[in-house]
XYZ file of C-alpha atoms in Angstrom:
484
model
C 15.522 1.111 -6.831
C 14.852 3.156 -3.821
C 14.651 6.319 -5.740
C 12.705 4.597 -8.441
C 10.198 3.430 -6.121
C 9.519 6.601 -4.085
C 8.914 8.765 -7.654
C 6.450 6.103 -8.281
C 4.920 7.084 -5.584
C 4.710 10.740 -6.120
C 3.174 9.842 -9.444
C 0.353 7.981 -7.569
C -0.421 10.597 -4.814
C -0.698 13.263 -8.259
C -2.813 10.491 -10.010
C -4.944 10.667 -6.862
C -4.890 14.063 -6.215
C -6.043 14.509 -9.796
C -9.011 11.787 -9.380
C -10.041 13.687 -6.659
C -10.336 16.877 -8.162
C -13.221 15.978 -10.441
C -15.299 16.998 -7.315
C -14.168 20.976 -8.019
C -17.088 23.355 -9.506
C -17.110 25.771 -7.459
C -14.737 27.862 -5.119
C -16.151 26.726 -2.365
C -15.853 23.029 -3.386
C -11.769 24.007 -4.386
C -11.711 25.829 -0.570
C -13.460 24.038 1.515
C -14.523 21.249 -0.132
C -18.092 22.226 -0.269
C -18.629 21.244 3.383
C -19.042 17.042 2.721
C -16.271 15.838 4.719
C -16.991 13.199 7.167
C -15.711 13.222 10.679
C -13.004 10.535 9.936
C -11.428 12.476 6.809
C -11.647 15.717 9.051
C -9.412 13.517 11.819
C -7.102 12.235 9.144
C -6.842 15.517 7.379
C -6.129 17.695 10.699
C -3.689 15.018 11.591
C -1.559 14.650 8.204
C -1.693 18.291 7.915
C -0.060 18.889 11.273
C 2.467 15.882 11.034
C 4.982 17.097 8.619
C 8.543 17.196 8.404
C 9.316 19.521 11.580
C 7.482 16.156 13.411
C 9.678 13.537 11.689
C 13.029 15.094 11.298
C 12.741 18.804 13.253
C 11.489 17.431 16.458
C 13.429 14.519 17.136
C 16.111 16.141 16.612
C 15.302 18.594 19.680
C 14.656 15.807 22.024
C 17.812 13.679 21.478
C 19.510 17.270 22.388
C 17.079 18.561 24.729
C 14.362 16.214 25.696
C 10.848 16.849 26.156
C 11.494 20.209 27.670
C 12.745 20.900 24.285
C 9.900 20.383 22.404
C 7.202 21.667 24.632
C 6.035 24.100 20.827
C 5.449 21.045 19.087
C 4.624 18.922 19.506
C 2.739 19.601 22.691
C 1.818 23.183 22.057
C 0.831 22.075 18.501
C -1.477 19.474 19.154
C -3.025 21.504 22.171
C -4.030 23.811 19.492
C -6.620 21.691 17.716
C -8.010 20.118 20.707
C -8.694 24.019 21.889
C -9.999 24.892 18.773
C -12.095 21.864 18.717
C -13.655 22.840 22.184
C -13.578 26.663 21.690
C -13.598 27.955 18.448
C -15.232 25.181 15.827
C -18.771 24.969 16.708
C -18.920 29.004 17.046
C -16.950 29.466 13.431
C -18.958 26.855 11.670
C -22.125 28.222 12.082
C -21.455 31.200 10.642
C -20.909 29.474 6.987
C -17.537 31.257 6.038
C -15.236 30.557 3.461
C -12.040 31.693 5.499
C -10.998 32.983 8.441
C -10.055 36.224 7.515
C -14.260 36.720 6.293
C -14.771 36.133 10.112
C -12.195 39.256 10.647
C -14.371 41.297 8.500
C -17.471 40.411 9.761
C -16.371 41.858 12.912
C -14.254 44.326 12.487
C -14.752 45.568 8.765
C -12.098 45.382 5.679
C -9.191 47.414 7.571
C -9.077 44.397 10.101
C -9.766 41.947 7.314
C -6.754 42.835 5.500
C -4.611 43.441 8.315
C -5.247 39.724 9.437
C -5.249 38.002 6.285
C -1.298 39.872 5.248
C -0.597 38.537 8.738
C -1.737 34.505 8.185
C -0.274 34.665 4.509
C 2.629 36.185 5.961
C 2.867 33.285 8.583
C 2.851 30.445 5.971
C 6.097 31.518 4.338
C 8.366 29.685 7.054
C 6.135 26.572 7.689
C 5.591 25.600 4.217
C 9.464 26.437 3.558
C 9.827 24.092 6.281
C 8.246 21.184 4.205
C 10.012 22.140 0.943
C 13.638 22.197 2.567
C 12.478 18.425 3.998
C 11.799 17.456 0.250
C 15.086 18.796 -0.854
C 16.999 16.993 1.447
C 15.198 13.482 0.304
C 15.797 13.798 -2.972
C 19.179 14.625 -2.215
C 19.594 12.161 0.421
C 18.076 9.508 -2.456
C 20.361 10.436 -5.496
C 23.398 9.957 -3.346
C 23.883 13.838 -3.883
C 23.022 13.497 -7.673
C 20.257 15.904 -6.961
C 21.050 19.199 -5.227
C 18.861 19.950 -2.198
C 17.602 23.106 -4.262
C 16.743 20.930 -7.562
C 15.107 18.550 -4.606
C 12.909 21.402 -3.480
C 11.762 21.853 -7.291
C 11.047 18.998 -7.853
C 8.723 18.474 -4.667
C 7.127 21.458 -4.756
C 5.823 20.704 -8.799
C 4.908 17.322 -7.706
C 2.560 18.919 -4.824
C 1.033 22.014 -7.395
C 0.019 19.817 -9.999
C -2.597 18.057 -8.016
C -3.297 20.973 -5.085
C -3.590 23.480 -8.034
C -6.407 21.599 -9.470
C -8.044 19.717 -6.866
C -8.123 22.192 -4.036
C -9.332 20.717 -0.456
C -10.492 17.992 -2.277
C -7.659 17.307 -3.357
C -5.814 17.898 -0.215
C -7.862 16.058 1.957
C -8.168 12.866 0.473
C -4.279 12.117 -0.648
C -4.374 13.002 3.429
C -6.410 10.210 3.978
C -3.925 7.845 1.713
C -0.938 9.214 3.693
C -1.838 8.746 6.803
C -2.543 5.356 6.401
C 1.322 5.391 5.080
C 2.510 7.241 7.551
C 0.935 5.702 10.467
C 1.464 2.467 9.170
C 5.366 3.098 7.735
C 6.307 4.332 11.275
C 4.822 1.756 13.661
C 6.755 -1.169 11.831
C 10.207 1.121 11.630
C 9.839 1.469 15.535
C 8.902 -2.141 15.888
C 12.822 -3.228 13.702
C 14.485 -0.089 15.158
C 13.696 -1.251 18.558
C 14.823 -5.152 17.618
C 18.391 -3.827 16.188
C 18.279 -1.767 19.891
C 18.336 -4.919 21.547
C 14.513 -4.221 22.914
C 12.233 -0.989 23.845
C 12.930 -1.275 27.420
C 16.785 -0.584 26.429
C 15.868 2.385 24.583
C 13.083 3.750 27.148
C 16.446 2.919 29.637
C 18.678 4.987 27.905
C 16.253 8.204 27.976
C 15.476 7.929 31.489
C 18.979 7.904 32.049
C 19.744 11.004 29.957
C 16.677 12.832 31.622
C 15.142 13.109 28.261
C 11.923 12.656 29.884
C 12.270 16.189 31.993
C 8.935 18.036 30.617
C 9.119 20.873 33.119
C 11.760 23.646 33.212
C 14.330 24.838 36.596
C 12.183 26.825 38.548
C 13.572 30.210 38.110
C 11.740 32.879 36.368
C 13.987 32.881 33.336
C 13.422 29.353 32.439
C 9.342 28.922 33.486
C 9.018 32.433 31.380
C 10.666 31.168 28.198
C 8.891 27.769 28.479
C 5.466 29.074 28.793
C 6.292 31.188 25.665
C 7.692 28.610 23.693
C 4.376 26.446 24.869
C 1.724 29.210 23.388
C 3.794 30.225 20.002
C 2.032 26.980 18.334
C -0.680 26.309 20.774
C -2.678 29.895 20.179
C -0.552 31.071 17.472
C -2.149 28.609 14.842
C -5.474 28.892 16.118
C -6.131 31.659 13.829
C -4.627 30.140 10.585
C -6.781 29.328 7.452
C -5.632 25.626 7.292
C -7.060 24.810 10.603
C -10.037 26.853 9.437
C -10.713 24.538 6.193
C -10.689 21.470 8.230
C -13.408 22.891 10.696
C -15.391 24.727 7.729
C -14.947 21.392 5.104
C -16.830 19.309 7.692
C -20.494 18.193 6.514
C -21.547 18.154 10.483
C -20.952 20.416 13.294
C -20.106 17.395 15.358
C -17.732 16.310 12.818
C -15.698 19.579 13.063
C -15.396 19.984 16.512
C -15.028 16.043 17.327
C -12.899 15.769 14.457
C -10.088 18.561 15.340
C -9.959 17.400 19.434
C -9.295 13.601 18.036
C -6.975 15.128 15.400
C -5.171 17.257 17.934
C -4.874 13.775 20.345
C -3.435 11.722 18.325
C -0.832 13.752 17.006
C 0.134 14.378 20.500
C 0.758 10.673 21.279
C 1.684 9.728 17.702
C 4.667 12.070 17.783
C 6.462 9.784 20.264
C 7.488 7.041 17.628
C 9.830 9.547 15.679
C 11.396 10.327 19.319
C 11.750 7.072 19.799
C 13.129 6.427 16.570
C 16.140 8.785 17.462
C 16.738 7.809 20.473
C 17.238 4.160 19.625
C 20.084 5.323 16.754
C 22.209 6.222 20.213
C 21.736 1.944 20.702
C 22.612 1.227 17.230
C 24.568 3.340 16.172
C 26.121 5.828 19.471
C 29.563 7.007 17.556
C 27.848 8.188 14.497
C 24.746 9.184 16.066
C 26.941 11.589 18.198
C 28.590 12.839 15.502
C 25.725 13.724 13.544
C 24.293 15.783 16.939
C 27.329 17.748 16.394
C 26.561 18.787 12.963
C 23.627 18.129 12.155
C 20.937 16.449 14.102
C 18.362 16.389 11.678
C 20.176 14.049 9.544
C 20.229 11.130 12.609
C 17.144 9.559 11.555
C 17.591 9.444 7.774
C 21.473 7.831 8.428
C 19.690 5.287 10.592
C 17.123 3.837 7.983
C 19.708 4.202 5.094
C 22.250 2.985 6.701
C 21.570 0.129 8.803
C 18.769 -1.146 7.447
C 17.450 -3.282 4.819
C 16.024 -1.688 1.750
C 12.332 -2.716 2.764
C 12.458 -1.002 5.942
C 14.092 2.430 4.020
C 10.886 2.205 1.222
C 8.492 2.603 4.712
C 10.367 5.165 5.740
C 10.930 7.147 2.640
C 6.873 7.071 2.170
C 5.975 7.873 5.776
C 8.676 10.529 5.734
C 7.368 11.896 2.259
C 3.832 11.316 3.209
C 3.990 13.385 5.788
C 5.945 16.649 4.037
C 3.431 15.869 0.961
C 0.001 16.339 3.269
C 1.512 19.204 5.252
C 3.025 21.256 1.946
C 0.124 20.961 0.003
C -2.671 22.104 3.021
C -0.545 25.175 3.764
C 0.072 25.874 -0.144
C -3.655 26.094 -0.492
C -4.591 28.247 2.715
C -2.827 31.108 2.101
C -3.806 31.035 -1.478
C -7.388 31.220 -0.939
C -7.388 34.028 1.686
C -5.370 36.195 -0.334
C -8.277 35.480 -3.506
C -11.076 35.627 -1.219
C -9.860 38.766 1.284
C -7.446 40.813 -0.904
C -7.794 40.057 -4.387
C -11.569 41.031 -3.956
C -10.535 44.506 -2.548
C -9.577 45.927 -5.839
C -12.004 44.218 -7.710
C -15.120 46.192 -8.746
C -18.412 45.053 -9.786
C -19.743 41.452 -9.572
C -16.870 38.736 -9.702
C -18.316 35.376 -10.847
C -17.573 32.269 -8.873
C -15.907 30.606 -11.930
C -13.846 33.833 -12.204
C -12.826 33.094 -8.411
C -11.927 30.059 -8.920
C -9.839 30.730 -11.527
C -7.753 33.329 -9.146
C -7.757 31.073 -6.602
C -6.332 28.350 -8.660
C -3.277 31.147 -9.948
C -2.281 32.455 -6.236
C -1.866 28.652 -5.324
C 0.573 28.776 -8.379
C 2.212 32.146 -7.796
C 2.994 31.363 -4.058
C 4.248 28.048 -4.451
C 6.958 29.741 -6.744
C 7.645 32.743 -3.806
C 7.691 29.578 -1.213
C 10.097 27.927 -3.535
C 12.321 31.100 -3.880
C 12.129 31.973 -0.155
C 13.696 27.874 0.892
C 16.272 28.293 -1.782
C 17.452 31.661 0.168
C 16.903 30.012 3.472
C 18.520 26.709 3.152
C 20.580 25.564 5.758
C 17.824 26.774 8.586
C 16.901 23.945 11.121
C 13.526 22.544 9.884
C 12.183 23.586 13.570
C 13.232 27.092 13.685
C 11.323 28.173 10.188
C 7.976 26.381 11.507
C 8.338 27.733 15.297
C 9.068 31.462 13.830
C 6.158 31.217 11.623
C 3.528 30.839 14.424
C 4.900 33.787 16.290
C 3.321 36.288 13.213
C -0.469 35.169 13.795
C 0.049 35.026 17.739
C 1.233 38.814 18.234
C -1.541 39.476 15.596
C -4.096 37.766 14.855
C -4.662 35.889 17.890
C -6.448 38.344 20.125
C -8.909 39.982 17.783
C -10.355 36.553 17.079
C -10.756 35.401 20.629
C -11.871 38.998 21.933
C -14.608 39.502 19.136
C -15.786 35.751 19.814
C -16.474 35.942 23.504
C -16.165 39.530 24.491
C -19.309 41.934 23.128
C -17.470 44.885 23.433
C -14.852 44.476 21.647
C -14.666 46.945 19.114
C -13.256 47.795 15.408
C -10.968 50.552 17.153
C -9.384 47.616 19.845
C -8.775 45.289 17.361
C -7.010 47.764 15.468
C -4.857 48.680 18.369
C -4.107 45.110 19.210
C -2.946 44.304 16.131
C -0.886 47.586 16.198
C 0.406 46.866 19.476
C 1.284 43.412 19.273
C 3.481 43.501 16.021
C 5.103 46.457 17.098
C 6.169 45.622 20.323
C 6.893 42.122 18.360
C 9.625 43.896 16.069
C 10.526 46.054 18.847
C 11.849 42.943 21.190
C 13.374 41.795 17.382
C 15.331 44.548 16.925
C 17.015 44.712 20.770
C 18.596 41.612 21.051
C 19.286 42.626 25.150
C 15.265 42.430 25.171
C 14.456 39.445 23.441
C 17.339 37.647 25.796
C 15.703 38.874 28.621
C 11.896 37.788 27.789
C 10.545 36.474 25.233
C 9.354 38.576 22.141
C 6.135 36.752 21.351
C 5.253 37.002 25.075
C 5.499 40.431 25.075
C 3.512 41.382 21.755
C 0.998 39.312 23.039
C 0.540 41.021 26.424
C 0.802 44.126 24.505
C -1.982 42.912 21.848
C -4.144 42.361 25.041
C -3.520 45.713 26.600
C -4.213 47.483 23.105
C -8.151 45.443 22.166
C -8.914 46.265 26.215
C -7.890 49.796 25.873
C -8.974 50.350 22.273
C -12.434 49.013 22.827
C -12.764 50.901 25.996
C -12.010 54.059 25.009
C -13.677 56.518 22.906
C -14.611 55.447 19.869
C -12.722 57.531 16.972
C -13.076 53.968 14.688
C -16.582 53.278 13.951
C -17.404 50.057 15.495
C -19.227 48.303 12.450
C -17.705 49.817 9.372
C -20.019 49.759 6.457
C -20.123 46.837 4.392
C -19.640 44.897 7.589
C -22.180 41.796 7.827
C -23.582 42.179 11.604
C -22.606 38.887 13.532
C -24.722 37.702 16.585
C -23.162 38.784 20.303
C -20.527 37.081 21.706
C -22.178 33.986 23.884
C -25.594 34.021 21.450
């Protein structure tokens, strides 16, 4: 019944999805929903798109193990992000009427940078949407008792997120966000309310963490340990400041106040929201402490779904099942559609010559979405077995080492130039691969650290020095100054 119940509800997220793709006739409608998204969609929309399964299963699973020191990336870093990009980066990118982030790139810089960026944030969205389709596998697995292989599982989410995300676009996306939230928010709340019951009360389980220091935010004071922190802190928190999906929410609002307000309150209450899947976990070590150990042995991702499927009643399993899926569904299908559009509207367009219609480019658009939810699927086949955490934290570190610093530098620094952001991009993945491929390196500090320092040495230098890269390549729309 269980099973039976939670395809219904995939059917009824695609029936939605499909309602609300009516809206579609143009690209700009499928991209970024044609800029009529109120200020409480853009909150629900940033917020299901950054709650996915990494939240629920990934994260949790770090703080039973590690407590909050363990999870400084995400979910502090990662809600950090949208509250800075609400207060830094919306208002400025919003006024400039772009369809993605990567047209900001070549506004700026000029194709070479344009490109460079957008292989970067496609790139980037390889291990965070895997992420979401490895958490879909397991359900269905999970579900079926095993009947369905996790790989079969990942098929069959991923078809059940394209048929609605290849057609509706943004639309789409953002309002089945708006249904799941309301599921996920509400799904979670009343699990914590019964999980905390069986516990014997929330003061018993906010005992038990305090006594396992699980509360310990801040790392040993030696340079080691505050060095590694701080770089596991700014992988998420500026590393997905320059990603397309983040983008779409700020560029799909119909008000400037809406995208900037929207993001911050986003960003907040994912923060604070994040808690009740911690606390979720930490009140299986009341309920259920032998198995619950065992499972942090092999695999602690697994703790929460045992919990629910074991040792409670089938009501209580349904909530979870929908939060759980609502949350991988919102997530999945936001960063199947980023990607797709900057790779239509930034390379596809490169080789094209002559005028390209906007039907035409919706058309591509609507094929990339297809073709790179079939490389996603490929990719979590090959990398099954990966902790849900690791493939989203490694994603961010792409778009940090190079992305990051062109977009900052050409926002609020006039001088930087074509020829620095060049060089920072250079710089940063280089060094980046560098501190990869020298494991004594990477042990010794942190690899995304160092191609970011390096990324900031390289747009300094680069748009200091003589200029052998023309500043504004031709073809380049002039922006206004940084600060005007």
């Amino acid at each position: 019944m269980l099973l039976f119940m939670v395809i219904a509800y995939l059917f009824v997220t695609i029936g939605i999805g499909l309602w609300a793709a009516r809206r579609v006739q143009s690209s700009a409608d499928f991209a970024i929903a044609g800029r009529h998204l109120p200020m409480y969609m853009i909150i629900t929309t940033t917020f299901a798109t950054w709650f996915g399964s990494e939240i629920v299963l990934g994260v949790p699973a770090k703080f039973i193990k590690g407590g909050l020191n363990a999870v400084v990336e995400d979910p502090f870093g990662a809600g950090t992000c949208l509250i800075l990009v609400g207060v830094f980066f919306a208002a400025k990118l919003y006024r400039m009427t772009l369809l993605t982030i990567s047209d900001y790139y070549r506004a700026r810089y000029g194709r070479s940078v344009e490109v460079i960026c957008s292989l970067i944030i496609m790139l980037s969205y390889l291990g965070w949407v895997s992420a979401q389709v490895t958490a879909l596998g397991l359900v269905f697995n999970l579900l079926s008792g095993g009947l369905i292989s996790i790989p079969w599982g990942m098929a069959i989410g991923v078809g059940s997120i394209l048929i609605y995300t290849l057609w509706g676009g943004m639309w789409s996306v953002a309002v089945t966000d708006f249904i799941q939230m309301i599921i996920l928010v509400l799904g979670l709340v009343v699990l914590a309310f019964f999980a905390a019951d069986m516990a014997g009360g929330a003061g018993k389980v906010i005992d038990l963490a305090v006594s396992r220091d699980m509360f310990r935010f801040w790392p040993e004071p030696s340079w080691h340990e505050m060095v590694f922190f701080f770089a596991a802190a700014i992988t998420m928190m500026l590393g997905s400041i320059p990603q397309q999906d983040v983008f779409q929410r700020v560029m799909s609002a119909n008000t400037e106040r809406a995208a900037t307000h929207g993001t911050v309150i986003g960003g907040t209450a994912y923060i604070l929201f994040a808690f009740v899947p911690m606390f979720l976990v930490a009140s299986a070590l009341l309920i259920m402490p032998e198995q619950t150990q065992a499972l942090l042995a092999d695999d602690p991702q697994k703790v929460l779904p045992t919990l629910v499927m074991e040792r409670m009643p089938v009501m209580m399993q349904v909530l979870f099942f929908g939060a759980l899926l609502s949350a991988i569904k919102s997530c999945a299908s936001a960063t199947l559609l980023a990607p797709s559009v900057t790779f239509t509207e930034n390379i596809w367009r490169q080789f094209r010559t002559g005028y390209v219609g906007d039907l035409e480019n919706l058309r591509i658009m609507r094929i990339s979405v297809f073709v790179f939810a079939i490389a996603v699927l490929a990719y979590s086949i090959k990398m099954e077995g990966t902790p849900i955490f690791e493939l989203v934290s490694g994603a961010y570190q792409v778009p940090l080492v190079g992305a990051f610093v062109p977009l900052v530098f050409g926002l609020y620094w006039k001088r930087a130039s074509t020829q620095g952001a060049l060089c920072a991009t250079g710089l940063g993945i280089g060094v980046w691969i560098a501190f990869m491929a020298t494991p004594a390196w990477s042990a010794a500090f942190p690899q995304q650290l160092a191609g970011l320092l390096a990324a900031l040495v390289g747009m300094v230098l680069g748009s200091l020095l003589p200029q052998w890269v023309a500043h504004r390549p031709e073809g380049a729309p002039a922006l206004a100054p940084a600060g005007h």
